[in-house]
PDB file of C-alpha atoms in Angstrom:
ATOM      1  CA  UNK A   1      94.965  48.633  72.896  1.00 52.00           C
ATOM      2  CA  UNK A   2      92.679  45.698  72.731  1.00 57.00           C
ATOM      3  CA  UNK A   3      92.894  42.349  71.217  1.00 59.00           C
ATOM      4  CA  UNK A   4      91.145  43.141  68.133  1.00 67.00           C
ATOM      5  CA  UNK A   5      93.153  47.054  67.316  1.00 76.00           C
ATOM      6  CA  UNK A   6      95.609  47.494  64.918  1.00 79.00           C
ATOM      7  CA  UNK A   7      98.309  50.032  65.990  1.00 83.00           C
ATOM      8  CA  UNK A   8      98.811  52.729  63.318  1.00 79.00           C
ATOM      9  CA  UNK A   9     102.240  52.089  62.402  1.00 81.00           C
ATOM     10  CA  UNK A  10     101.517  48.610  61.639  1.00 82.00           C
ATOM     11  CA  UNK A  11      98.502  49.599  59.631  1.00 79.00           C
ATOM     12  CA  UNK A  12     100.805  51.741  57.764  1.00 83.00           C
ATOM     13  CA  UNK A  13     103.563  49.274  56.976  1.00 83.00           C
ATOM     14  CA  UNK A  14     100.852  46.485  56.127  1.00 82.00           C
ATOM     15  CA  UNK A  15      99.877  49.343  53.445  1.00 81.00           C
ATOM     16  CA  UNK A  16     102.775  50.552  52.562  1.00 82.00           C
ATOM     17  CA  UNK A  17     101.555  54.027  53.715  1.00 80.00           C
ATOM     18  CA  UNK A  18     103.744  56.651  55.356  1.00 81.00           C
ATOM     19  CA  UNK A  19     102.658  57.567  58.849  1.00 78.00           C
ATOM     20  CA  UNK A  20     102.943  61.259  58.291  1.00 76.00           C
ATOM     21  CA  UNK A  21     100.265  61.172  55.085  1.00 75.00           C
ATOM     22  CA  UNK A  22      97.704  59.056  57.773  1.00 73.00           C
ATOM     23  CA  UNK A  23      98.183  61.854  60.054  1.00 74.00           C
ATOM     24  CA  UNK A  24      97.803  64.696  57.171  1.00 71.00           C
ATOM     25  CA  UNK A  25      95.193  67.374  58.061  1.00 71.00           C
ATOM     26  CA  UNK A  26      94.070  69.658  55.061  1.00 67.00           C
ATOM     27  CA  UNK A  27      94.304  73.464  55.856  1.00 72.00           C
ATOM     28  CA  UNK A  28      92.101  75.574  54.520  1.00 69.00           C
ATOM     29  CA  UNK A  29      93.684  78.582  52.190  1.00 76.00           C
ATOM     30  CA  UNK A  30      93.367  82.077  53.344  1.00 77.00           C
ATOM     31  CA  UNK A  31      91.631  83.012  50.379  1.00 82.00           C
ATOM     32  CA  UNK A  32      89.035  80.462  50.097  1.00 86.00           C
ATOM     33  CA  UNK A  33      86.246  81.995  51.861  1.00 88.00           C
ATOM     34  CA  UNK A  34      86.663  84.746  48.924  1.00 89.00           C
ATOM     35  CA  UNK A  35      86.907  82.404  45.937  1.00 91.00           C
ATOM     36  CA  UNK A  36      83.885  80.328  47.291  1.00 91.00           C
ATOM     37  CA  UNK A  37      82.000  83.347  47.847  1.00 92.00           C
ATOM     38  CA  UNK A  38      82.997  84.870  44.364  1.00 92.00           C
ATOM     39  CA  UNK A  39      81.866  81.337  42.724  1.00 92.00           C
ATOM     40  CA  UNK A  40      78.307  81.558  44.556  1.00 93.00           C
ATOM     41  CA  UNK A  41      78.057  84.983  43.124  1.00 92.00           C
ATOM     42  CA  UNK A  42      79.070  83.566  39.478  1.00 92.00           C
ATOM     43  CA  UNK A  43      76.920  80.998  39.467  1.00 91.00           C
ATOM     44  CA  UNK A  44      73.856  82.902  40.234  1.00 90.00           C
ATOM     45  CA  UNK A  45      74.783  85.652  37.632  1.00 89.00           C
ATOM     46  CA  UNK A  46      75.230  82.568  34.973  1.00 89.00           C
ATOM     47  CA  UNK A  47      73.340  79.375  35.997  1.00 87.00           C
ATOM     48  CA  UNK A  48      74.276  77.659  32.599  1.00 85.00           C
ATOM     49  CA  UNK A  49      77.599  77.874  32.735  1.00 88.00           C
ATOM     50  CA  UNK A  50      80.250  75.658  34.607  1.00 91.00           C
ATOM     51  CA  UNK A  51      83.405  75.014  36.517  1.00 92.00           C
ATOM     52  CA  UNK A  52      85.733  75.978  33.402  1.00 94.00           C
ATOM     53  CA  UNK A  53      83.844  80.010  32.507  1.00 93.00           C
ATOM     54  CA  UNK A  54      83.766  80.178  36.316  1.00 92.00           C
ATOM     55  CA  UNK A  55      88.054  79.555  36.680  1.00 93.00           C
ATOM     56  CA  UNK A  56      87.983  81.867  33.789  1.00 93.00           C
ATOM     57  CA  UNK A  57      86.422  84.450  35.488  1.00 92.00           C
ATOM     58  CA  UNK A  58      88.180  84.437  38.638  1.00 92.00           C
ATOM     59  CA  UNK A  59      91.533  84.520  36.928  1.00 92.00           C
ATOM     60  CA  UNK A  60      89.999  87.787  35.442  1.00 92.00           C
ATOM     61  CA  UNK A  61      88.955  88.643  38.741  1.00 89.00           C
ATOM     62  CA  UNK A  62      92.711  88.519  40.055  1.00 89.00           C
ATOM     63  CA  UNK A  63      92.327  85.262  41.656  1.00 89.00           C
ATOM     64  CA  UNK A  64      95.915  83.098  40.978  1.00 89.00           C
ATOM     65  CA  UNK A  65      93.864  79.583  40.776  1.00 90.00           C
ATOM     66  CA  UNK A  66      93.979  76.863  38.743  1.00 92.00           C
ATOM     67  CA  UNK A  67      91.436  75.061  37.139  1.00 93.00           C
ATOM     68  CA  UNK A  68      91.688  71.697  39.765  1.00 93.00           C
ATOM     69  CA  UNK A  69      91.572  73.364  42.910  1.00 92.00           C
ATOM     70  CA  UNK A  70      88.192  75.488  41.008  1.00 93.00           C
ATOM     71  CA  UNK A  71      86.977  72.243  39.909  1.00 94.00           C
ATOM     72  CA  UNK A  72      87.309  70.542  43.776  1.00 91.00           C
ATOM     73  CA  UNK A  73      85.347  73.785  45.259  1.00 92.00           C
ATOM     74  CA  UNK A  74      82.656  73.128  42.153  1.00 93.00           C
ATOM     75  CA  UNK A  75      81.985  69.660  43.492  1.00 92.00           C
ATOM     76  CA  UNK A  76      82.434  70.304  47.272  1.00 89.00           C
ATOM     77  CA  UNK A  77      79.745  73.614  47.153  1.00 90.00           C
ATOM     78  CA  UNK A  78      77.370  70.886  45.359  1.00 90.00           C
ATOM     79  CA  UNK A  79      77.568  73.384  41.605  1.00 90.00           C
ATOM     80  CA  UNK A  80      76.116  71.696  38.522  1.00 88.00           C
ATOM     81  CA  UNK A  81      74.711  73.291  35.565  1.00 86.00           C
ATOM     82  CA  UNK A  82      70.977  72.044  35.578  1.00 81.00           C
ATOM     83  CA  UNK A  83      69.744  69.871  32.831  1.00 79.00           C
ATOM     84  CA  UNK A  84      68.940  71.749  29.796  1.00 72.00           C
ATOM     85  CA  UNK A  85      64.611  71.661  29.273  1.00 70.00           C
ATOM     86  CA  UNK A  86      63.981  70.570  25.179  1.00 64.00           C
ATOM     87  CA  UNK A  87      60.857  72.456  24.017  1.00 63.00           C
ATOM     88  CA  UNK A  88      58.242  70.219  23.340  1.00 59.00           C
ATOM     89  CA  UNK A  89      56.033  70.904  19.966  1.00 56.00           C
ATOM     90  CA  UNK A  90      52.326  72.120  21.130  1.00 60.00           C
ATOM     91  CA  UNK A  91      49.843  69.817  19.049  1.00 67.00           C
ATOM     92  CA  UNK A  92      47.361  71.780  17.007  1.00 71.00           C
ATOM     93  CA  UNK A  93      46.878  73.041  14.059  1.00 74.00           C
ATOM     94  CA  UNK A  94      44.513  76.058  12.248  1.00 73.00           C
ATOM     95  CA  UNK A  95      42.917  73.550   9.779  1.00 74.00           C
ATOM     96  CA  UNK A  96      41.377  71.729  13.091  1.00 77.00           C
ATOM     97  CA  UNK A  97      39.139  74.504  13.865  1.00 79.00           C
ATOM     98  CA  UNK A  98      35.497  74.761  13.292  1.00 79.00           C
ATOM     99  CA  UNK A  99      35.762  77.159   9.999  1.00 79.00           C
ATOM    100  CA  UNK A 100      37.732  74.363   8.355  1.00 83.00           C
ATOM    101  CA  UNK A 101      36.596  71.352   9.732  1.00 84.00           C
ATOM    102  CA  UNK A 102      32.990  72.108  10.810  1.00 87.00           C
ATOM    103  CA  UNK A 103      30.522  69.278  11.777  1.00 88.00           C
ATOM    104  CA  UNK A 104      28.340  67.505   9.189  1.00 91.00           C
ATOM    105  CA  UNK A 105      25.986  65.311  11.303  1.00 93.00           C
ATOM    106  CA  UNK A 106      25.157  64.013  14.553  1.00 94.00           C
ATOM    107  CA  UNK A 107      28.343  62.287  16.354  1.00 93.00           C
ATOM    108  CA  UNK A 108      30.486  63.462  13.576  1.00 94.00           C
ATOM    109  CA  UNK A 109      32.362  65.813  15.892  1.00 94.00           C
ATOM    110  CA  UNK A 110      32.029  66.594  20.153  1.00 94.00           C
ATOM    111  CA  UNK A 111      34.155  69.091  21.432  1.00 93.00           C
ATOM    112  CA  UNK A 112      35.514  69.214  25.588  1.00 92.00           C
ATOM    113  CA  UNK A 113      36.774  72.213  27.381  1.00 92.00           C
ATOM    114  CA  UNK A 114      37.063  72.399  31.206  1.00 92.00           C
ATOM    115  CA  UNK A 115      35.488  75.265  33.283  1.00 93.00           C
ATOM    116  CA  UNK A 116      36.940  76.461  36.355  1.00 93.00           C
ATOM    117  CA  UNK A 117      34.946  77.809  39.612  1.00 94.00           C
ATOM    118  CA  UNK A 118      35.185  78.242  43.402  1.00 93.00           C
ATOM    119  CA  UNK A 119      32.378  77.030  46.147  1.00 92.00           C
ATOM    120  CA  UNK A 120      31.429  79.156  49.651  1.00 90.00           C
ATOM    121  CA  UNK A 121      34.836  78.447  51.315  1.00 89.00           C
ATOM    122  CA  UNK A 122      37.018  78.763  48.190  1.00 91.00           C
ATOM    123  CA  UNK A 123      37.588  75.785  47.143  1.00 93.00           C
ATOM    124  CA  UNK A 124      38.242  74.874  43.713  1.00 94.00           C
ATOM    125  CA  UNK A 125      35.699  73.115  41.470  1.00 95.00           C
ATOM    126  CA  UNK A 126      36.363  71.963  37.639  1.00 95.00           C
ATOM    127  CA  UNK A 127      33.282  70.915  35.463  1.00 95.00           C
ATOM    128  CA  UNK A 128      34.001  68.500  32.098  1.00 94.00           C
ATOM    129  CA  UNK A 129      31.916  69.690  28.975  1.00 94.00           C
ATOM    130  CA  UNK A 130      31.373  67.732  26.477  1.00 94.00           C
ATOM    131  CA  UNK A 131      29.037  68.859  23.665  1.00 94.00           C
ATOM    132  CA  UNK A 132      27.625  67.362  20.013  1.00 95.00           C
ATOM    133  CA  UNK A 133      28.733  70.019  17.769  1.00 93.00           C
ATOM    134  CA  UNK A 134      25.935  69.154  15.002  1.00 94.00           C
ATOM    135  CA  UNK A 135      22.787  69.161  17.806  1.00 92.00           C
ATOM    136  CA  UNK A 136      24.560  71.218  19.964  1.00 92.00           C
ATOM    137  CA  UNK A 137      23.379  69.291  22.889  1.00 92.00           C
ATOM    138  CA  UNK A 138      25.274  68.988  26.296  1.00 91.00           C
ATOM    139  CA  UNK A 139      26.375  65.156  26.371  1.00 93.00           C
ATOM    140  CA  UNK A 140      28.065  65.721  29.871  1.00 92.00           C
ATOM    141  CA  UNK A 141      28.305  68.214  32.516  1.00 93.00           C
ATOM    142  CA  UNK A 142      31.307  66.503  35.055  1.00 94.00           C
ATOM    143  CA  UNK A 143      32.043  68.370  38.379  1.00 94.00           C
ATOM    144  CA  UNK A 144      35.005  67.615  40.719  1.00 94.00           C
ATOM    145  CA  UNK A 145      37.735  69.622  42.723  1.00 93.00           C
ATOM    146  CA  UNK A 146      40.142  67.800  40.131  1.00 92.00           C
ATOM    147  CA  UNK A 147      39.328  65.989  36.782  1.00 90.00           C
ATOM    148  CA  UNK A 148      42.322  63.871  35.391  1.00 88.00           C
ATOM    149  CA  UNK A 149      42.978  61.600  32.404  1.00 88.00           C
ATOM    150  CA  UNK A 150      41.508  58.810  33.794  1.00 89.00           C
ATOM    151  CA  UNK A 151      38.522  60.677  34.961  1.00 91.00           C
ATOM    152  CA  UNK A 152      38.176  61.846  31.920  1.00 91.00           C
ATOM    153  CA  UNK A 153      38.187  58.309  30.180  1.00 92.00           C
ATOM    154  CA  UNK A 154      35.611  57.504  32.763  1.00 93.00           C
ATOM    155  CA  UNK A 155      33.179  60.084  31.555  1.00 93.00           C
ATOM    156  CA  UNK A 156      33.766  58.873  27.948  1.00 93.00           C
ATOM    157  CA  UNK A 157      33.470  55.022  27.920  1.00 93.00           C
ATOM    158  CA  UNK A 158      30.051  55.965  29.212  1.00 93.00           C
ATOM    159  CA  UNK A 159      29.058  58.413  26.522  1.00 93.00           C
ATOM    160  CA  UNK A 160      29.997  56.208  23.948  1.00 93.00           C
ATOM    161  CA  UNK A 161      28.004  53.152  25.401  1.00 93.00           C
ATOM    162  CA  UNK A 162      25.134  55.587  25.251  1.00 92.00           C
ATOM    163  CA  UNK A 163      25.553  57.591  22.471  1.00 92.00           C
ATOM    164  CA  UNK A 164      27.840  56.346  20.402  1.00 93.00           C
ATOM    165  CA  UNK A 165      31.165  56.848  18.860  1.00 94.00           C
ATOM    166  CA  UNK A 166      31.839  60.075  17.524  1.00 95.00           C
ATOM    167  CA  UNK A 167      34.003  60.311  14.338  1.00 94.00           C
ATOM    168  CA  UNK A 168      36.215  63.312  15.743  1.00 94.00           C
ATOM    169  CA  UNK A 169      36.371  64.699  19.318  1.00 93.00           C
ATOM    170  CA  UNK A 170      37.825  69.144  19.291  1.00 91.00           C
ATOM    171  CA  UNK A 171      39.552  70.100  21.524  1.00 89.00           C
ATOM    172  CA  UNK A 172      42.611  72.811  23.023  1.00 87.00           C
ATOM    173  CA  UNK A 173      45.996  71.912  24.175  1.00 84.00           C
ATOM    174  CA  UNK A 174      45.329  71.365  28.071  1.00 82.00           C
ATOM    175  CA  UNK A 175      47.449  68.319  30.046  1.00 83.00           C
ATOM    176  CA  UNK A 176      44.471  66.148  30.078  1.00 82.00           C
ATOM    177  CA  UNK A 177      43.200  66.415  26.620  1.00 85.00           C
ATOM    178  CA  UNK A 178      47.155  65.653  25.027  1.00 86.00           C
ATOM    179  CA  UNK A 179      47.378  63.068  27.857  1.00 87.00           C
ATOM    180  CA  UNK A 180      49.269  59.674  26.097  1.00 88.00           C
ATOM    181  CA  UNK A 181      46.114  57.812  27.983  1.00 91.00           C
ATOM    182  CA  UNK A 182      43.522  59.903  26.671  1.00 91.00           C
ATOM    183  CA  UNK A 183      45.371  59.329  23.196  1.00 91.00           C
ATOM    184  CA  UNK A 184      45.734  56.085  23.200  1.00 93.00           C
ATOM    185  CA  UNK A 185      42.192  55.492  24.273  1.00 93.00           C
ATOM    186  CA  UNK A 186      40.578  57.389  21.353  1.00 93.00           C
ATOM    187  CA  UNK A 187      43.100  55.759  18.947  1.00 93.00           C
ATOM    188  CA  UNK A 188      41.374  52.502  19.945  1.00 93.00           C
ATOM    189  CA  UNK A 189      38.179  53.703  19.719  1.00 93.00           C
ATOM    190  CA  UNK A 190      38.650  55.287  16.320  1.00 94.00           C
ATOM    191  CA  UNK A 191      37.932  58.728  17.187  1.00 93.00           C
ATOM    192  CA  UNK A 192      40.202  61.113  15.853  1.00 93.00           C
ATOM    193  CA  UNK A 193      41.439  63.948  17.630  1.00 90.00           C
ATOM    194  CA  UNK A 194      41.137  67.647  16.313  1.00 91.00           C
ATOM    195  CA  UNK A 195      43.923  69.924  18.514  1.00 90.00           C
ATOM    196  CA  UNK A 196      43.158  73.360  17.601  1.00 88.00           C
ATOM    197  CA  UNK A 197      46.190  75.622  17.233  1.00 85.00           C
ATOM    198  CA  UNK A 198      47.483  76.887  20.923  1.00 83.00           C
ATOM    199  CA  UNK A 199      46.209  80.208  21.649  1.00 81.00           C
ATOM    200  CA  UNK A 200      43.184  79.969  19.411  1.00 84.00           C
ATOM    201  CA  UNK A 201      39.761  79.161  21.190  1.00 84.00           C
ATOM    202  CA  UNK A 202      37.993  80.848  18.843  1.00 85.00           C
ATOM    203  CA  UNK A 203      38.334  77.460  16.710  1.00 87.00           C
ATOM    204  CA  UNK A 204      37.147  75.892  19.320  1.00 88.00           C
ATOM    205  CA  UNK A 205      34.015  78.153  19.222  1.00 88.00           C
ATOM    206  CA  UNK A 206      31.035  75.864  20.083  1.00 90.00           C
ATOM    207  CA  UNK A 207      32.833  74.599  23.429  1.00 90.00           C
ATOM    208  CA  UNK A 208      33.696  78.766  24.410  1.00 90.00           C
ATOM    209  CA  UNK A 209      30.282  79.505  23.704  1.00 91.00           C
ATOM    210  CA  UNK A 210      28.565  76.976  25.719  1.00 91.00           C
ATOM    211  CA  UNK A 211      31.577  77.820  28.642  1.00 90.00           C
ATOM    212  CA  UNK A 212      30.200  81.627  28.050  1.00 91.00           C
ATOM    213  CA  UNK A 213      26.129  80.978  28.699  1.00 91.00           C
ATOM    214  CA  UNK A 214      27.355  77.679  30.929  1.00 91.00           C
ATOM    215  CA  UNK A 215      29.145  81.384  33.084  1.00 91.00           C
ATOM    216  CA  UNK A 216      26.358  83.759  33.062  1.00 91.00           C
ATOM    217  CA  UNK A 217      23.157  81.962  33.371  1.00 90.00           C
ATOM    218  CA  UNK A 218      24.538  79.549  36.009  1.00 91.00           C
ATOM    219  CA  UNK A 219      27.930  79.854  37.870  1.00 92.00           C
ATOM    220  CA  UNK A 220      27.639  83.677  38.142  1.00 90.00           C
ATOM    221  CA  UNK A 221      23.860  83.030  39.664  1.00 89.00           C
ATOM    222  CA  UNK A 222      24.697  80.660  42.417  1.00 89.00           C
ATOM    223  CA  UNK A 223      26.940  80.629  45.500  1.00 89.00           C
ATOM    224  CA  UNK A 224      27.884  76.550  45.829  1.00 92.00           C
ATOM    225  CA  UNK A 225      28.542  75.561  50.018  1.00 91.00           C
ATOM    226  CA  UNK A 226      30.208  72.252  48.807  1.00 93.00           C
ATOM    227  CA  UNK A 227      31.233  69.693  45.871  1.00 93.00           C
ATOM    228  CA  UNK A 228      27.918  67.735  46.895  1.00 93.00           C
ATOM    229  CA  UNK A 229      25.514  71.029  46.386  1.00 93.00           C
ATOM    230  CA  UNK A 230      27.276  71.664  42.882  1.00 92.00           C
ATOM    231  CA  UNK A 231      26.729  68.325  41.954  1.00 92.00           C
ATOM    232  CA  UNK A 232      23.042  68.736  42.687  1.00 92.00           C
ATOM    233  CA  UNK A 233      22.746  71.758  40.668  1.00 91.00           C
ATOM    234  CA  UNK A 234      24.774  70.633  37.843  1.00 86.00           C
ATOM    235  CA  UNK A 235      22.650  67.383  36.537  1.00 78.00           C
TER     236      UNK A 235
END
């Protein structure tokens, strides 16, 4: 033993520590192998529930467990009950559609909807629209594999250097419309936002129809090789 070892026993007196418990080895139960296995099987069948309903069941079972040694196997298999998902309240409502709330002049409401396509090799290609609801004119026509938020805020700060600030801006439900960035940056604009109710893009008519022609007269007509050709084709 060298210079800088401690023997055992006088580890074990220093700690006050029997010998015997250093030298303990745990043995594993006979029936362990079953109860673990059973538990795996319970906890598929009922992912919400925990250690306590699964003791409960393997009592039933005919197991003769208690709720500790249940509990240790919980924690030692890696078990836990996953974090319960709130629902989160879709914005929208019917009175923002265009029958209730229809436009009144030029740059008193724009409306934005997304348009989905592939090019030659399959790759995926997403166009911003963004039309005047009153002219019914095309204000932008943005193609990219992906648009997000801040894309999106892109495209606007330069519509409303040109054109203006719109008094209400129409649009669906998607991730990048609801955005908290895309919120807050019409908030300090002063445009106010008009969420139609989820599942209704009829109220967001003007945008579909655009989307529909926007379909058959040009995406259904041409084959795009790459991101650069649709580009082209698109301004």
């Amino acid at each position: 033993m060298g210079p800088d070892q401690v023997s055992e026993r006088r580890l074990c007196s220093v700690l006050g520590q029997s010998r015997s418990t250093q030298r303990y080895l745990a043995k594993v139960k006979d029936d362990e192998h079953g109860i673990v296995q059973q538990m795996h099987e319970l906890v598929r069948r009922h992912p919400r529930r925990g250690y306590r309903f699964v003791h409960a069941m393997l009592c039933r079972s005919g197991f003769h467990i208690n709720q500790k040694r249940v509990y240790r196997l919980w924690k030692k298999e890696g078990f836990k009950v996953p974090i319960k998902q709130h629902k989160k309240r879709s914005l929208g409502i019917n009175a923002n559609g265009i029958m209730r709330h229809r436009s009144e002049h030029i740059n008193d409401v724009w409306c934005w909807d997304f348009i989905h396509d592939r090019d030659e090799k399959g790759r995926p290609l997403k166009w911003l629209i963004i039309e005047d609801e009153f002219t019914r004119e095309s204000l932008a026509l943005e193609v990219e594999r992906s648009i997000k938020a801040c894309d999106v805020i892109d495209v606007l700060t330069q519509l409303l250097v040109i054109r203006g600030v719109p008094r209400h801006i129409r649009s669906d439900n998607g991730p990048e419309f609801i955005a908290y960035a895309i919120r807050n940056f019409l908030k300090r604009a002063e445009v106010e936002t008009l969420y139609i109710e989820p599942g209704s893009p009829w109220q967001n008519g003007y945008a579909e129809s655009f989307n529909s022609r926007f379909r058959d007269e040009f995406l259904n007509c041409e084959l795009f090789l790459d991101l650069r050709e649709a580009k082209a084709l698109s301004a």
